[in-house]
Amino acid sequence: MRKNRRNRLRLVGALAAVLVAVTAPSAQGLCGEGHNEPPTLAELAQRHGRYFGSATDNPELVDEPYKAILDSEFDQITPGNGMKWYATEPQQGVFDFSAGDEIVDLARANRQKVRGHTLVWHSQLPNWLTSREWTAPELRAVLKKHIQTEVRHYRGKVFAWDVVNEAFNEDGTYRETVFYKTLGPGYIADALRWAHQADPRVKLYLNDYNIESIGPKSDAYFKLAQELRAEGVPLHGIGLQAHLALQYGYPTTLEDNLRRFSRLGLDTALTEVDIRMYVPADEQKLATQAQWYMDLTEACLAVRRCVGITIWDYTDKYSWIPAFFDGEGAALPWDEQLQPKPAYYAIREALK
Ligand code: 9MR
């Protein structure tokens, strides 16, 4: 199986050079509907009943060549920052949805669906929330109001919400966030119920990184999901961020892991995919990266309830990696000049 794939990848590599010429017009943003245009990643994914999306962020939207590919190649968008708490409720009770709205409007114009990200997270919180102590009743009220105001605002405009983001530690214990410490583990069920009240149709997800493999952290989600489902709490999916790194190896149990969540009656999605490496990139590293993009795309396609894949922005030009991991980068399928890399052709191959 893997040998087979390797051969296919070699073929992909050989075809890549030829395809660069063929796909260059679409990479420049002409839409894929003309009959000489190859199908976009979105069109290829749709044939499998999946979406293929990208994160984006407001400051990038002035970059027209960037925007052309964002608008044409993907059918799903996640705002990288614009819907987070610091952005949406900068002062207590004062809401500002302008950043998220800009991205929702753009996505609607391009008939792309939007994943809401994220309602409850320990990071990127506003100062007013982190700079004081809260009693449990106070924080409960603050949390409920934040969730319900934001979910109501985006009702009918987002298909899914990352309701709680990164709730567990690597060993499967609860992360000691202000919400956990003040409200106990029940904050997760409450958050899901409040979101559901505000928009009964939107799909509600828990989302985290390092849960691609079967292990203590993904087991914690599996157990929690079982409990929540048994209690009738509105949970519809698990988002696996999939921030992978070549030096840590491919998560070979990904497909089995996706499947066990499916069996619980849950959707899954790969929500923030990137595959970083130590830079400079070379041919070998880019080939391995391409193989991984192919493998994770195939894993999602193999599991019926894996609904789609989102890359965490599509170009190395706007990747979060270099700023967060010293000496690492080159994590996305398009390079800093917006040229497709071997990973791009590997994803296409997997979607064919
Ligand atoms: O892409 C986001 C980046 O612009 C921010 O600086 C960063 C701050 O932590 O958050 C990034 O997105 C994160 C996402 O919201 C949750 N999972 C991890 C992502 C990468 O940090």
mmCIF file of N, CA and C in Angstrom, residues 163-255:
data_model
loop_
_atom_site.group_PDB
_atom_site.id
_atom_site.type_symbol
_atom_site.label_atom_id
_atom_site.label_comp_id
_atom_site.label_asym_id
_atom_site.label_seq_id
_atom_site.Cartn_x
_atom_site.Cartn_y
_atom_site.Cartn_z
ATOM 1 N N VAL A 163 -16.528 25.085 19.301
ATOM 2 C CA VAL A 163 -17.117 25.672 20.513
ATOM 3 C C VAL A 163 -16.052 25.782 21.596
ATOM 4 N N VAL A 164 -15.426 24.662 21.901
ATOM 5 C CA VAL A 164 -14.337 24.685 22.880
ATOM 6 C C VAL A 164 -13.061 24.235 22.171
ATOM 7 N N ASN A 165 -12.029 25.004 22.317
ATOM 8 C CA ASN A 165 -10.763 24.752 21.634
ATOM 9 C C ASN A 165 -9.690 24.365 22.660
ATOM 10 N N GLU A 166 -9.015 23.250 22.411
ATOM 11 C CA GLU A 166 -7.809 22.868 23.167
ATOM 12 C C GLU A 166 -8.063 22.715 24.667
ATOM 13 N N ALA A 167 -9.052 21.885 24.997
ATOM 14 C CA ALA A 167 -9.462 21.730 26.396
ATOM 15 C C ALA A 167 -8.618 20.735 27.187
ATOM 16 N N PHE A 168 -7.794 19.944 26.494
ATOM 17 C CA PHE A 168 -7.042 18.902 27.204
ATOM 18 C C PHE A 168 -5.538 19.088 27.099
ATOM 19 N N ASN A 169 -4.843 18.572 28.121
ATOM 20 C CA ASN A 169 -3.382 18.472 28.103
ATOM 21 C C ASN A 169 -2.961 17.228 27.326
ATOM 22 N N GLU A 170 -1.659 17.134 27.066
ATOM 23 C CA GLU A 170 -1.136 15.995 26.302
ATOM 24 C C GLU A 170 -1.426 14.654 26.974
ATOM 25 N N ASP A 171 -1.468 14.643 28.305
ATOM 26 C CA ASP A 171 -1.688 13.369 29.011
ATOM 27 C C ASP A 171 -3.171 13.054 29.181
ATOM 28 N N GLY A 172 -4.030 13.859 28.607
ATOM 29 C CA GLY A 172 -5.463 13.565 28.657
ATOM 30 C C GLY A 172 -6.172 14.146 29.871
ATOM 31 N N THR A 173 -5.437 14.884 30.721
ATOM 32 C CA THR A 173 -6.114 15.580 31.813
ATOM 33 C C THR A 173 -6.643 16.918 31.283
ATOM 34 N N TYR A 174 -7.606 17.469 32.010
ATOM 35 C CA TYR A 174 -8.150 18.754 31.581
ATOM 36 C C TYR A 174 -7.110 19.855 31.707
ATOM 37 N N ARG A 175 -7.058 20.710 30.703
ATOM 38 C CA ARG A 175 -6.205 21.877 30.785
ATOM 39 C C ARG A 175 -6.767 22.834 31.839
ATOM 40 N N GLU A 176 -5.875 23.354 32.672
ATOM 41 C CA GLU A 176 -6.317 24.192 33.804
ATOM 42 C C GLU A 176 -6.536 25.633 33.343
ATOM 43 N N THR A 177 -7.535 25.797 32.536
ATOM 44 C CA THR A 177 -7.855 27.142 32.044
ATOM 45 C C THR A 177 -8.690 27.876 33.089
ATOM 46 N N VAL A 178 -8.881 29.158 32.873
ATOM 47 C CA VAL A 178 -9.728 29.926 33.790
ATOM 48 C C VAL A 178 -11.135 29.323 33.836
ATOM 49 N N PHE A 179 -11.582 28.779 32.723
ATOM 50 C CA PHE A 179 -12.940 28.204 32.686
ATOM 51 C C PHE A 179 -13.006 26.907 33.496
ATOM 52 N N TYR A 180 -12.001 26.070 33.312
ATOM 53 C CA TYR A 180 -11.973 24.808 34.048
ATOM 54 C C TYR A 180 -11.807 25.059 35.543
ATOM 55 N N LYS A 181 -10.874 25.957 35.876
ATOM 56 C CA LYS A 181 -10.575 26.182 37.296
ATOM 57 C C LYS A 181 -11.758 26.824 38.018
ATOM 58 N N THR A 182 -12.493 27.658 37.312
ATOM 59 C CA THR A 182 -13.591 28.378 37.969
ATOM 60 C C THR A 182 -14.904 27.595 37.916
ATOM 61 N N LEU A 183 -15.123 26.893 36.800
ATOM 62 C CA LEU A 183 -16.439 26.272 36.589
ATOM 63 C C LEU A 183 -16.425 24.754 36.651
ATOM 64 N N GLY A 184 -15.228 24.156 36.626
ATOM 65 C CA GLY A 184 -15.160 22.691 36.583
ATOM 66 C C GLY A 184 -15.394 22.189 35.167
ATOM 67 N N PRO A 185 -15.256 20.854 34.967
ATOM 68 C CA PRO A 185 -15.311 20.292 33.609
ATOM 69 C C PRO A 185 -16.669 20.487 32.924
ATOM 70 N N GLY A 186 -17.689 20.748 33.732
ATOM 71 C CA GLY A 186 -19.033 20.934 33.166
ATOM 72 C C GLY A 186 -19.148 22.147 32.250
ATOM 73 N N TYR A 187 -18.111 23.002 32.232
ATOM 74 C CA TYR A 187 -18.195 24.179 31.347
ATOM 75 C C TYR A 187 -18.313 23.773 29.886
ATOM 76 N N ILE A 188 -17.778 22.603 29.556
ATOM 77 C CA ILE A 188 -17.806 22.169 28.146
ATOM 78 C C ILE A 188 -19.244 21.827 27.727
ATOM 79 N N ALA A 189 -19.923 21.036 28.551
ATOM 80 C CA ALA A 189 -21.327 20.706 28.236
ATOM 81 C C ALA A 189 -22.185 21.965 28.223
ATOM 82 N N ASP A 190 -21.940 22.848 29.170
ATOM 83 C CA ASP A 190 -22.712 24.105 29.205
ATOM 84 C C ASP A 190 -22.493 24.917 27.935
ATOM 85 N N ALA A 191 -21.234 25.030 27.535
ATOM 86 C CA ALA A 191 -20.918 25.814 26.331
ATOM 87 C C ALA A 191 -21.646 25.240 25.115
ATOM 88 N N LEU A 192 -21.643 23.917 25.001
ATOM 89 C CA LEU A 192 -22.325 23.277 23.869
ATOM 90 C C LEU A 192 -23.829 23.543 23.926
ATOM 91 N N ARG A 193 -24.411 23.433 25.115
ATOM 92 C CA ARG A 193 -25.864 23.657 25.249
ATOM 93 C C ARG A 193 -26.224 25.101 24.928
ATOM 94 N N TRP A 194 -25.425 26.033 25.403
ATOM 95 C CA TRP A 194 -25.720 27.452 25.150
ATOM 96 C C TRP A 194 -25.598 27.773 23.657
ATOM 97 N N ALA A 195 -24.572 27.206 23.030
ATOM 98 C CA ALA A 195 -24.407 27.443 21.589
ATOM 99 C C ALA A 195 -25.598 26.865 20.825
ATOM 100 N N HIS A 196 -26.017 25.692 21.229
ATOM 101 C CA HIS A 196 -27.147 25.029 20.548
ATOM 102 C C HIS A 196 -28.439 25.831 20.688
ATOM 103 N N GLN A 197 -28.641 26.402 21.875
ATOM 104 C CA GLN A 197 -29.833 27.254 22.070
ATOM 105 C C GLN A 197 -29.809 28.436 21.106
ATOM 106 N N ALA A 198 -28.636 28.992 20.901
ATOM 107 C CA ALA A 198 -28.521 30.206 20.083
ATOM 108 C C ALA A 198 -28.619 29.912 18.584
ATOM 109 N N ASP A 199 -28.251 28.716 18.159
ATOM 110 C CA ASP A 199 -28.387 28.316 16.756
ATOM 111 C C ASP A 199 -28.557 26.802 16.702
ATOM 112 N N PRO A 200 -29.798 26.333 16.721
ATOM 113 C CA PRO A 200 -30.056 24.894 16.795
ATOM 114 C C PRO A 200 -29.580 24.119 15.568
ATOM 115 N N ARG A 201 -29.243 24.809 14.478
ATOM 116 C CA ARG A 201 -28.846 24.090 13.265
ATOM 117 C C ARG A 201 -27.343 23.948 13.093
ATOM 118 N N VAL A 202 -26.579 24.783 13.753
ATOM 119 C CA VAL A 202 -25.135 24.786 13.483
ATOM 120 C C VAL A 202 -24.475 23.558 14.126
ATOM 121 N N LYS A 203 -23.468 23.015 13.437
ATOM 122 C CA LYS A 203 -22.740 21.847 13.952
ATOM 123 C C LYS A 203 -21.737 22.299 15.006
ATOM 124 N N LEU A 204 -21.742 21.618 16.127
ATOM 125 C CA LEU A 204 -20.901 22.028 17.258
ATOM 126 C C LEU A 204 -19.749 21.050 17.452
ATOM 127 N N TYR A 205 -18.552 21.603 17.480
ATOM 128 C CA TYR A 205 -17.328 20.793 17.537
ATOM 129 C C TYR A 205 -16.503 21.118 18.776
ATOM 130 N N LEU A 206 -15.753 20.124 19.209
ATOM 131 C CA LEU A 206 -14.589 20.332 20.068
ATOM 132 C C LEU A 206 -13.366 20.170 19.161
ATOM 133 N N ASN A 207 -12.350 20.991 19.372
ATOM 134 C CA ASN A 207 -11.246 21.077 18.417
ATOM 135 C C ASN A 207 -9.922 21.070 19.184
ATOM 136 N N ASP A 208 -8.939 20.324 18.699
ATOM 137 C CA ASP A 208 -7.652 20.324 19.414
ATOM 138 C C ASP A 208 -6.527 19.863 18.496
ATOM 139 N N TYR A 209 -5.287 20.077 18.954
ATOM 140 C CA TYR A 209 -4.105 19.609 18.228
ATOM 141 C C TYR A 209 -3.550 18.369 18.916
ATOM 142 N N ASN A 210 -2.684 17.654 18.209
ATOM 143 C CA ASN A 210 -2.099 16.411 18.744
ATOM 144 C C ASN A 210 -3.157 15.399 19.156
ATOM 145 N N ILE A 211 -4.254 15.365 18.427
ATOM 146 C CA ILE A 211 -5.242 14.302 18.656
ATOM 147 C C ILE A 211 -5.469 13.522 17.360
ATOM 148 N N GLU A 212 -4.488 13.600 16.446
ATOM 149 C CA GLU A 212 -4.621 12.882 15.176
ATOM 150 C C GLU A 212 -4.393 11.381 15.396
ATOM 151 N N SER A 213 -3.475 11.071 16.296
ATOM 152 C CA SER A 213 -3.187 9.666 16.609
ATOM 153 C C SER A 213 -4.066 9.190 17.759
ATOM 154 N N ILE A 214 -4.204 7.888 17.851
ATOM 155 C CA ILE A 214 -4.822 7.320 19.043
ATOM 156 C C ILE A 214 -3.795 7.390 20.172
ATOM 157 N N GLY A 215 -4.196 7.955 21.294
ATOM 158 C CA GLY A 215 -3.269 8.136 22.416
ATOM 159 C C GLY A 215 -4.008 8.833 23.539
ATOM 160 N N PRO A 216 -3.303 9.168 24.614
ATOM 161 C CA PRO A 216 -3.975 9.714 25.804
ATOM 162 C C PRO A 216 -4.865 10.933 25.513
ATOM 163 N N LYS A 217 -4.386 11.815 24.638
ATOM 164 C CA LYS A 217 -5.157 13.044 24.418
ATOM 165 C C LYS A 217 -6.403 12.771 23.573
ATOM 166 N N SER A 218 -6.257 11.997 22.511
ATOM 167 C CA SER A 218 -7.456 11.698 21.705
ATOM 168 C C SER A 218 -8.392 10.760 22.471
ATOM 169 N N ASP A 219 -7.823 9.898 23.334
ATOM 170 C CA ASP A 219 -8.675 9.047 24.182
ATOM 171 C C ASP A 219 -9.541 9.903 25.103
ATOM 172 N N ALA A 220 -8.972 10.994 25.597
ATOM 173 C CA ALA A 220 -9.746 11.888 26.476
ATOM 174 C C ALA A 220 -10.943 12.455 25.720
ATOM 175 N N TYR A 221 -10.717 12.839 24.457
ATOM 176 C CA TYR A 221 -11.847 13.324 23.647
ATOM 177 C C TYR A 221 -12.859 12.224 23.376
ATOM 178 N N PHE A 222 -12.352 11.029 23.131
ATOM 179 C CA PHE A 222 -13.260 9.920 22.849
ATOM 180 C C PHE A 222 -14.167 9.654 24.049
ATOM 181 N N LYS A 223 -13.563 9.637 25.225
ATOM 182 C CA LYS A 223 -14.324 9.376 26.439
ATOM 183 C C LYS A 223 -15.316 10.510 26.718
ATOM 184 N N LEU A 224 -14.842 11.730 26.583
ATOM 185 C CA LEU A 224 -15.731 12.866 26.815
ATOM 186 C C LEU A 224 -16.888 12.851 25.811
ATOM 187 N N ALA A 225 -16.573 12.561 24.561
ATOM 188 C CA ALA A 225 -17.622 12.537 23.530
ATOM 189 C C ALA A 225 -18.658 11.471 23.857
ATOM 190 N N GLN A 226 -18.193 10.310 24.292
ATOM 191 C CA GLN A 226 -19.130 9.244 24.694
ATOM 192 C C GLN A 226 -20.057 9.723 25.806
ATOM 193 N N GLU A 227 -19.472 10.370 26.798
ATOM 194 C CA GLU A 227 -20.263 10.845 27.940
ATOM 195 C C GLU A 227 -21.263 11.911 27.504
ATOM 196 N N LEU A 228 -20.783 12.858 26.707
ATOM 197 C CA LEU A 228 -21.664 13.946 26.279
ATOM 198 C C LEU A 228 -22.819 13.397 25.442
ATOM 199 N N ARG A 229 -22.509 12.480 24.535
ATOM 200 C CA ARG A 229 -23.565 11.884 23.706
ATOM 201 C C ARG A 229 -24.569 11.152 24.593
ATOM 202 N N ALA A 230 -24.053 10.399 25.579
ATOM 203 C CA ALA A 230 -24.947 9.632 26.467
ATOM 204 C C ALA A 230 -25.860 10.564 27.257
ATOM 205 N N GLU A 231 -25.359 11.743 27.580
ATOM 206 C CA GLU A 231 -26.167 12.707 28.337
ATOM 207 C C GLU A 231 -27.030 13.577 27.434
ATOM 208 N N GLY A 232 -26.967 13.353 26.149
ATOM 209 C CA GLY A 232 -27.782 14.138 25.223
ATOM 210 C C GLY A 232 -27.300 15.566 25.032
ATOM 211 N N VAL A 233 -26.026 15.802 25.311
ATOM 212 C CA VAL A 233 -25.460 17.143 25.093
ATOM 213 C C VAL A 233 -25.223 17.324 23.587
ATOM 214 N N PRO A 234 -25.577 18.495 23.034
ATOM 215 C CA PRO A 234 -25.430 18.691 21.591
ATOM 216 C C PRO A 234 -23.972 18.841 21.143
ATOM 217 N N LEU A 235 -23.351 17.720 20.870
ATOM 218 C CA LEU A 235 -22.003 17.687 20.288
ATOM 219 C C LEU A 235 -22.115 16.964 18.953
ATOM 220 N N HIS A 236 -21.610 17.568 17.891
ATOM 221 C CA HIS A 236 -21.777 16.979 16.556
ATOM 222 C C HIS A 236 -20.475 16.551 15.899
ATOM 223 N N GLY A 237 -19.357 17.072 16.392
ATOM 224 C CA GLY A 237 -18.121 16.717 15.710
ATOM 225 C C GLY A 237 -16.870 16.979 16.523
ATOM 226 N N ILE A 238 -15.792 16.358 16.061
ATOM 227 C CA ILE A 238 -14.471 16.571 16.655
ATOM 228 C C ILE A 238 -13.557 17.109 15.551
ATOM 229 N N GLY A 239 -12.921 18.228 15.848
ATOM 230 C CA GLY A 239 -11.971 18.821 14.907
ATOM 231 C C GLY A 239 -10.559 18.428 15.283
ATOM 232 N N LEU A 240 -9.861 17.805 14.348
ATOM 233 C CA LEU A 240 -8.457 17.446 14.563
ATOM 234 C C LEU A 240 -7.626 18.496 13.826
ATOM 235 N N GLN A 241 -6.909 19.302 14.579
ATOM 236 C CA GLN A 241 -6.219 20.430 13.953
ATOM 237 C C GLN A 241 -5.170 19.957 12.941
ATOM 238 N N ALA A 242 -4.419 18.940 13.319
ATOM 239 C CA ALA A 242 -3.387 18.385 12.419
ATOM 240 C C ALA A 242 -2.285 19.381 12.081
ATOM 241 N N HIS A 243 -1.737 20.004 13.110
ATOM 242 C CA HIS A 243 -0.495 20.771 12.945
ATOM 243 C C HIS A 243 0.650 19.765 13.069
ATOM 244 N N LEU A 244 1.064 19.212 11.945
ATOM 245 C CA LEU A 244 2.057 18.145 11.969
ATOM 246 C C LEU A 244 3.453 18.708 11.721
ATOM 247 N N ALA A 245 4.467 17.893 12.075
ATOM 248 C CA ALA A 245 5.866 18.303 11.880
ATOM 249 C C ALA A 245 6.656 17.081 11.417
ATOM 250 N N LEU A 246 7.441 17.245 10.381
ATOM 251 C CA LEU A 246 8.161 16.086 9.816
ATOM 252 C C LEU A 246 8.983 15.362 10.872
ATOM 253 N N GLN A 247 9.565 16.121 11.798
ATOM 254 C CA GLN A 247 10.471 15.481 12.774
ATOM 255 C C GLN A 247 9.736 14.600 13.786
ATOM 256 N N TYR A 248 8.416 14.702 13.854
ATOM 257 C CA TYR A 248 7.675 13.874 14.823
ATOM 258 C C TYR A 248 7.017 12.652 14.186
ATOM 259 N N GLY A 249 7.108 12.499 12.878
ATOM 260 C CA GLY A 249 6.536 11.310 12.237
ATOM 261 C C GLY A 249 5.069 11.477 11.905
ATOM 262 N N TYR A 250 4.626 10.697 10.943
ATOM 263 C CA TYR A 250 3.234 10.775 10.497
ATOM 264 C C TYR A 250 2.329 10.040 11.495
ATOM 265 N N PRO A 251 1.168 10.588 11.809
ATOM 266 C CA PRO A 251 0.243 9.908 12.724
ATOM 267 C C PRO A 251 -0.479 8.750 12.030
ATOM 268 N N THR A 252 0.131 7.593 12.109
ATOM 269 C CA THR A 252 -0.354 6.459 11.304
ATOM 270 C C THR A 252 -1.704 5.925 11.752
ATOM 271 N N THR A 253 -2.129 6.270 12.964
ATOM 272 C CA THR A 253 -3.441 5.773 13.415
ATOM 273 C C THR A 253 -4.565 6.774 13.111
ATOM 274 N N LEU A 254 -4.266 7.788 12.293
ATOM 275 C CA LEU A 254 -5.267 8.807 11.995
ATOM 276 C C LEU A 254 -6.589 8.221 11.485
ATOM 277 N N GLU A 255 -6.493 7.339 10.510
ATOM 278 C CA GLU A 255 -7.731 6.820 9.911
ATOM 279 C C GLU A 255 -8.567 6.033 10.934
#
